[in-house]
Amino acid sequence: MPQIIILAAGKGTRMKSDTPKVLHTLCNKSMIDYIIDESKKITSSIDVILAHKFDEVKKKIEKKGVRIHKQNLEKFPGTGGALKEVPFTEDKILILNGDMPLVTSQEIQKFFEIDADIVMSIMKLENPDGYGRVVIENGNVKKIVEQKDASEDELKIPYVNAGVYMFKKEVLEKYIPMLDNNNAQKEYYLTDIIEMAVKDGLKVKALEVGVEDFKGINSKKDLAEAEKIMCDRIKEKWMKAGVIIRLPDTVFIDAYSKFEGECEIESGCVIKKSKIINSKIKANSVIEEAIINNSEIGPMARIRPKSEITDSKIGNFVEVKASKLNDVKAGHLSYLGDSEIESGTNIGAGTITCNYDGKAKYKTKIGKNVFVGSDTQLIAPVTIEDDVIIAAGSTVNKDIPKGSLAISRTPLKIVQGFYYKFFGKK
Ligand code: UD1
Ligand code: CA
């Protein structure tokens, strides 16, 4: 079993954000979560190096079963400094960056399949700006020069260091203590190990890696580009599994959503942390932390967290929150929050569960085969038993027993000829 060390102590200044870089998300999942999850497919021996906003990042990942270390950025800044105080526990050690969310376990695996003391990752780029350049002589890697330390000729080299390496344990044990900070950035460069190892005759191999998979996120623009790639991967996976996605470029499906059976997602939908089973989600609906089973949702519906919708039809401009709906029709313009609604019930247009009194939230329970007339306000807590009719426009502030009619209405007054008195004859 190898050891994987994830470097995530850097400040990420170019992100221009208060949020620590590795906690920024793509498809609703943070960069550090992606890289840890992919690493876990390979090994359980994982170390994460943090420093900037240590407590905030630690809190997010402490349940993921990784060892967390704090880099001393004052004393030992840089990617080499990051490894100064980490115990090397396994024979082969892979170094990953926390800001590379698109790297997959298949790509990581390739580093272990090459027989060498060091395997480093290189990419050929049209625009190598910002990366360390890889100096290659007679087909062999000689050294890595950081951009800020490179000569004019070196800056023209199109081969760059992608920043992922496999080292044999004894290589790190020998060279990490030897690193110095005698360079333009006054940092301890992990990359200096390459030149030292080559000079000592160690076997250093270069693995050419895909520019897309090894994309590092340094700015919000990089983040947006990587999110597009990630989201495409997610949608492709679900389409392969049998989900119809209409105009996939307009659909956002996050990393945590799941689909079962035959599902169809129309254009413009946003689906987060939800499970969709044998259902159709019509255009421009937003579904978050919900379970949708054998139902039709939308167009333009909003299903919010903790909702469970089964065998139901939810139409346009209906908002559902923390509600359990079973065989229910709510066709138009309603808010159903903190409610439980049972089979055969019809919710008329404009129905509102008034679940909040300004201090606390209360439940609305509606039984079987209830007809809720349009523009009904249900003042929670309230229970409507089975087989009830609620007349349109009613304000329901009492429980309604089985089989009854509930009606609250100010009597309609008709004043004949009033129009002409008010506006005059036309
Ligand atoms: C580094 C490489 C460069 C390579 C590039 C690829 C060095 C000296 N240079 O550049 O050759 O082309 O990656 O992306 O290694 N980090 C720490 N502690 C630190 C500094 C950085 O943990 O003190 C982490 C960062 O959080 C990040 C990763 O290391 O995840 C890379 O740091 P970054 O500053 O992006 O890379 P560079 O040093 O610019
Ligand atoms: Ca840097």
XYZ file of C-alpha atoms and ligand atoms in Angstrom:
466
model
C 0.000 0.000 0.000
C 1.415 3.411 -0.931
C 1.220 6.639 1.043
C -0.412 9.695 -0.504
C 0.457 13.171 0.741
C -1.827 15.984 -0.335
C -0.333 19.482 -0.263
C -2.968 22.039 0.644
C -1.251 24.603 2.836
C -0.896 27.332 0.222
C -2.781 30.588 0.476
C -4.254 30.580 -3.009
C -3.928 34.367 -3.267
C -5.051 34.420 -6.893
C -8.470 33.066 -5.941
C -9.171 36.468 -4.328
C -11.398 34.855 -1.737
C -11.850 34.513 2.008
C -12.760 30.876 1.509
C -9.677 28.632 1.687
C -8.795 27.581 -1.864
C -9.332 23.852 -1.417
C -12.812 24.421 0.050
C -14.066 25.988 -3.150
C -16.501 23.645 -4.850
C -17.090 22.190 -8.293
C -20.519 20.662 -8.786
C -21.202 21.284 -5.098
C -18.237 19.225 -3.836
C -15.030 20.782 -2.550
C -11.689 20.325 -4.271
C -10.170 18.693 -1.199
C -13.064 16.210 -0.996
C -12.509 15.123 -4.598
C -8.805 14.568 -4.157
C -9.223 12.713 -0.852
C -11.986 10.491 -2.283
C -9.873 9.575 -5.329
C -6.855 8.909 -3.083
C -8.932 6.633 -0.862
C -9.606 4.378 -3.859
C -5.876 3.642 -3.821
C -4.778 3.685 -0.195
C -5.890 4.314 3.361
C -2.557 5.910 4.250
C -3.286 9.549 3.438
C -1.725 12.703 4.866
C -3.033 16.199 4.224
C -0.804 19.230 4.799
C -2.635 22.379 5.798
C -1.643 25.792 7.166
C -3.626 28.694 5.749
C -7.009 28.768 7.537
C -5.979 25.535 9.215
C -8.963 25.203 11.577
C -11.570 25.826 8.893
C -10.156 23.253 6.477
C -9.416 20.751 9.246
C -13.015 20.897 10.419
C -14.252 20.060 6.921
C -12.053 17.010 6.458
C -11.483 15.605 9.926
C -14.111 12.890 9.478
C -12.608 11.617 6.244
C -10.093 9.266 7.855
C -6.926 11.117 6.847
C -3.990 12.330 8.934
C -3.852 16.111 9.131
C -0.659 18.126 9.596
C 0.076 21.801 9.973
C 2.943 23.184 7.920
C 5.148 25.799 9.561
C 4.874 28.398 6.787
C 7.067 30.920 8.616
C 9.964 28.569 9.081
C 9.557 26.282 6.084
C 7.530 27.832 3.270
C 7.152 26.091 -0.082
C 6.243 22.674 -1.418
C 9.449 21.197 0.022
C 8.783 22.878 3.354
C 5.380 21.185 3.393
C 7.115 17.804 3.722
C 9.579 18.788 6.444
C 7.526 17.444 9.333
C 5.478 14.627 7.834
C 6.408 11.055 8.682
C 7.045 8.933 5.616
C 5.306 5.667 6.411
C 5.164 3.588 3.228
C 7.726 2.437 0.622
C 6.177 4.470 -2.169
C 4.893 7.986 -1.593
C 2.767 9.994 -3.984
C 2.577 13.772 -3.690
C -0.655 15.384 -4.870
C -1.894 18.957 -4.805
C -5.129 19.843 -3.068
C -6.071 22.147 -5.911
C -6.253 19.454 -8.603
C -9.841 18.239 -8.337
C -9.978 16.595 -11.765
C -7.286 13.965 -11.102
C -8.760 10.465 -11.034
C -7.555 7.347 -9.239
C -6.798 5.747 -12.634
C -4.357 8.579 -13.370
C -2.783 8.312 -9.908
C -2.356 4.557 -10.311
C -0.071 5.038 -13.341
C 2.635 6.575 -11.134
C 2.975 3.314 -9.235
C 3.261 1.206 -12.371
C 6.569 2.753 -13.454
C 9.769 1.298 -12.032
C 11.849 4.267 -10.818
C 13.096 6.085 -7.731
C 11.140 9.157 -8.767
C 8.256 9.445 -11.227
C 7.370 13.022 -12.043
C 4.520 14.355 -14.112
C 5.060 16.497 -17.185
C 2.739 18.248 -19.617
C 3.528 19.922 -22.929
C 1.821 23.312 -22.981
C 1.494 25.972 -25.650
C 1.467 28.533 -22.876
C 3.676 27.266 -20.009
C 3.335 30.515 -18.074
C 3.312 30.104 -14.292
C 4.627 26.534 -14.189
C 8.024 25.137 -13.346
C 9.876 24.187 -16.554
C 11.325 20.715 -17.000
C 14.824 20.713 -18.426
C 15.290 17.577 -20.517
C 18.664 16.569 -22.005
C 19.083 13.607 -24.374
C 15.634 12.382 -23.444
C 16.377 12.428 -19.702
C 15.001 14.804 -17.103
C 17.792 16.959 -15.714
C 16.026 19.360 -13.397
C 13.003 21.539 -12.780
C 13.403 25.319 -12.807
C 10.695 27.491 -11.306
C 9.487 30.270 -13.567
C 10.825 32.951 -11.232
C 14.293 31.382 -11.299
C 14.395 30.466 -15.002
C 16.737 31.909 -17.641
C 15.314 33.289 -20.878
C 16.082 30.050 -22.729
C 14.539 27.958 -19.970
C 11.338 30.010 -20.094
C 10.868 28.868 -23.698
C 10.716 25.177 -22.689
C 7.190 23.875 -23.401
C 7.482 20.978 -20.914
C 6.187 21.866 -17.488
C 6.045 20.158 -14.119
C 2.413 19.181 -13.442
C 3.236 18.980 -9.729
C 2.472 15.326 -8.966
C 5.286 12.929 -8.082
C 5.956 9.432 -6.834
C 9.013 9.147 -4.615
C 10.498 6.085 -2.992
C 10.527 6.599 0.754
C 14.326 6.650 1.036
C 14.491 9.411 -1.595
C 12.355 11.767 0.482
C 14.101 10.758 3.707
C 17.442 11.639 2.184
C 16.672 14.816 0.247
C 13.946 16.663 2.154
C 16.382 17.581 4.981
C 18.886 18.749 2.337
C 16.554 21.298 0.684
C 17.404 24.975 1.061
C 15.561 28.182 0.238
C 18.255 29.777 -1.845
C 16.007 30.937 -4.662
C 13.891 33.830 -5.971
C 10.912 33.047 -3.700
C 12.960 32.125 -0.615
C 10.939 28.908 -0.437
C 11.896 25.290 0.035
C 11.208 23.812 -3.409
C 10.227 20.153 -3.556
C 11.251 20.355 -7.199
C 14.944 20.777 -6.259
C 15.009 17.091 -5.348
C 14.944 16.180 -9.039
C 18.332 17.736 -9.849
C 19.940 16.312 -6.732
C 18.623 12.833 -7.468
C 19.704 12.960 -11.124
C 23.223 13.994 -10.066
C 23.353 11.092 -7.639
C 22.430 8.683 -10.446
C 18.934 7.798 -9.240
C 16.315 6.606 -11.697
C 14.051 9.592 -12.470
C 11.250 8.967 -14.957
C 8.781 11.427 -16.468
C 5.167 10.492 -17.029
C 3.329 12.658 -19.540
C -0.100 13.431 -18.105
C -3.298 14.912 -19.525
C -3.668 18.671 -19.319
C -7.335 18.337 -18.430
C -6.950 15.792 -15.608
C -4.042 17.622 -14.003
C -5.448 21.103 -14.295
C -4.565 23.133 -11.196
C -7.067 25.668 -9.916
C -5.489 29.051 -9.225
C -8.251 31.515 -10.098
C -12.022 31.712 -10.275
C -11.699 31.354 -14.043
C -9.819 28.066 -13.595
C -12.535 27.010 -11.176
C -15.283 27.708 -13.710
C -13.431 25.809 -16.439
C -12.833 22.829 -14.177
C -16.439 22.845 -13.004
C -17.627 22.609 -16.593
C -15.385 19.582 -17.134
C -16.525 17.963 -13.872
C -20.198 18.618 -14.548
C -19.848 17.132 -18.051
C -18.260 14.027 -16.528
C -21.131 13.683 -14.074
C -23.831 14.092 -16.741
C -22.064 11.687 -19.094
C -21.996 9.077 -16.341
C -25.746 9.392 -15.763
C -26.590 9.424 -19.462
C -24.604 6.198 -19.816
C -26.659 4.807 -16.941
C -29.852 5.563 -18.885
C -30.933 9.057 -17.816
C -32.283 11.320 -20.578
C -30.860 14.831 -20.247
C -32.298 17.428 -22.629
C -29.696 20.007 -23.726
C -27.153 18.840 -21.125
C -25.115 22.053 -21.348
C -27.960 23.861 -19.588
C -28.356 21.310 -16.788
C -26.455 21.322 -13.469
C -26.226 18.005 -11.654
C -24.005 17.949 -8.588
C -21.529 15.326 -7.498
C -23.880 13.892 -4.856
C -27.082 13.300 -6.869
C -28.218 9.833 -7.852
C -30.661 8.474 -10.425
C -32.425 5.148 -10.628
C -34.692 3.597 -13.250
C -35.945 5.696 -16.157
C -35.458 9.396 -15.547
C -35.716 12.412 -17.774
C -34.255 15.817 -16.957
C -35.321 18.689 -19.168
C -33.213 21.725 -19.969
C -32.294 24.316 -17.364
C -32.688 22.105 -14.284
C -30.461 22.284 -11.193
C -30.238 19.100 -9.133
C -28.236 18.909 -5.905
C -27.811 16.134 -3.319
C -30.989 14.421 -4.499
C -32.159 10.984 -5.432
C -34.411 10.775 -8.478
C -36.162 7.495 -9.230
C -38.303 6.839 -12.346
C -39.245 10.496 -12.589
C -39.422 13.342 -15.033
C -38.063 16.735 -14.039
C -39.385 19.354 -16.425
C -37.582 22.474 -17.611
C -36.003 24.966 -15.224
C -36.823 23.156 -11.991
C -34.502 23.307 -8.975
C -34.254 20.260 -6.709
C -32.100 20.156 -3.609
C -31.622 17.395 -0.995
C -34.850 15.680 -1.999
C -36.051 12.222 -2.938
C -38.288 12.159 -6.000
C -39.879 8.818 -6.786
C -42.169 8.010 -9.720
C -43.237 11.645 -10.018
C -43.400 14.540 -12.426
C -41.920 17.835 -11.280
C -42.105 21.236 -12.950
C -41.645 23.078 -15.210
C -40.244 25.782 -12.925
C -40.840 23.997 -9.635
C -38.598 24.313 -6.592
C -38.126 21.325 -4.333
C -36.110 22.189 -1.241
C -34.230 20.075 1.336
C -35.818 17.202 3.251
C -38.645 16.705 0.776
C -39.866 13.274 -0.217
C -42.200 13.183 -3.187
C -43.690 9.889 -4.307
C -46.222 9.102 -7.092
C -47.038 12.815 -7.342
C -47.389 15.636 -9.840
C -45.911 18.992 -8.916
C -46.495 21.794 -11.416
C -45.155 25.245 -12.193
C -44.232 27.694 -9.437
C -44.814 25.200 -6.661
C -42.299 25.326 -3.805
C -42.013 22.304 -1.542
C -39.832 22.260 1.590
C -39.329 19.535 4.213
C -42.547 17.852 3.134
C -43.648 14.320 2.476
C -46.072 14.021 -0.448
C -47.524 10.691 -1.414
C -49.777 10.467 -4.501
C -50.555 14.193 -4.441
C -51.328 16.697 -7.186
C -50.161 20.273 -6.700
C -50.383 21.800 -10.125
C -49.717 25.496 -9.684
C -48.403 28.350 -7.558
C -48.237 26.896 -4.059
C -45.980 26.754 -1.023
C -45.975 23.462 0.836
C -43.578 23.593 3.779
C -43.189 21.272 6.804
C -46.160 19.254 5.650
C -47.294 15.680 5.244
C -49.856 15.086 2.535
C -51.461 11.745 1.828
C -52.751 9.880 -1.174
C -55.481 11.156 -3.491
C -55.246 14.731 -2.275
C -55.422 17.681 -4.652
C -53.829 20.999 -3.747
C -55.481 23.929 -5.529
C -53.567 26.818 -7.064
C -52.320 29.373 -4.587
C -52.436 27.126 -1.516
C -50.029 28.247 1.189
C -48.976 26.349 4.286
C -48.347 29.180 6.752
C -45.673 27.231 8.623
C -43.876 30.096 10.352
C -45.254 32.505 12.944
C -42.116 34.621 13.084
C -40.612 32.526 15.889
C -40.980 28.842 15.122
C -42.000 26.450 12.348
C -45.089 24.217 12.597
C -46.460 21.204 10.733
C -49.415 20.864 8.420
C -50.934 17.402 8.071
C -53.369 16.645 5.281
C -55.029 13.234 5.002
C -56.289 11.173 2.089
C -58.589 12.375 -0.714
C -58.692 15.950 0.493
C -59.732 18.663 -1.949
C -57.937 21.875 -1.057
C -59.602 24.745 -2.938
C -57.564 27.465 -4.600
C -56.078 30.239 -2.478
C -56.329 28.367 0.809
C -54.133 29.351 3.744
C -53.380 26.546 6.160
C -52.259 28.103 9.451
C -49.943 25.532 11.041
C -49.966 23.606 13.270
C -53.080 22.175 11.671
C -54.437 18.752 10.762
C -56.900 18.049 7.968
C -58.347 14.560 8.234
C -59.359 12.324 5.305
C -62.146 13.145 2.830
C -62.323 16.876 3.507
C -63.297 19.671 1.128
C -61.794 23.085 1.795
C -63.590 25.810 -0.117
C -61.548 28.201 -2.241
C -60.213 31.226 -0.414
C -60.465 29.719 3.072
C -58.183 30.481 5.975
C -57.902 27.252 7.942
C -56.837 27.818 11.545
C -58.542 24.783 13.162
C -58.211 21.036 12.669
C -60.860 19.702 10.264
C -62.521 16.348 11.053
C -62.989 13.544 8.550
C -65.640 13.944 5.877
C -66.393 17.688 6.417
C -66.485 20.881 4.430
C -64.428 23.824 5.660
C -65.304 27.252 4.391
C -64.298 30.691 5.626
C -65.509 33.517 3.515
C -66.700 37.080 3.949
C -70.087 37.256 2.228
C -69.979 38.756 -1.247
C -71.724 42.096 -1.451
C -73.073 43.349 -4.779
C -73.705 47.059 -5.272
C -75.633 47.524 -8.499
C -74.631 50.452 -10.739
C -71.563 51.357 -8.644
C -69.190 51.260 -11.655
C -71.016 54.048 -13.443
C -71.238 56.147 -10.316
C -67.486 55.800 -9.802
C -66.151 56.180 -13.358
C -69.072 57.851 -14.976
C -70.774 56.545 -18.138
C -68.443 55.705 -21.106
C 4.507 24.053 -8.027
C 5.836 23.577 -8.561
C 5.913 23.877 -10.064
C 4.753 23.216 -10.775
C 3.447 23.629 -10.151
C 2.297 22.802 -10.729
C 7.336 23.858 -6.712
C 8.447 24.640 -6.127
N 6.901 24.245 -7.861
O 4.420 25.445 -8.272
O 7.133 23.389 -10.588
O 4.790 23.575 -12.172
O 3.450 23.381 -8.731
O 1.090 23.224 -10.231
O 6.902 22.885 -6.126
N 1.645 24.246 -0.990
C 1.835 23.895 0.329
N 2.718 24.595 1.075
C 3.449 25.625 0.556
C 3.257 25.964 -0.795
C 2.355 25.256 -1.553
O 1.183 22.982 0.832
O 4.242 26.218 1.294
C 0.644 23.503 -1.768
C -0.429 24.390 -2.321
O -1.520 24.483 -1.428
C -0.799 23.680 -3.593
C 0.482 22.983 -4.012
O 1.293 22.927 -2.867
O -1.804 22.709 -3.394
C 1.198 23.706 -5.126
O 1.450 25.029 -4.727
P 1.421 26.229 -5.766
O 1.836 27.472 -5.057
O 0.158 26.221 -6.518
O 2.514 25.751 -6.774
P 3.824 26.483 -7.196
O 4.775 26.575 -6.039
O 3.478 27.703 -7.906
Ca 3.834 29.175 -4.981
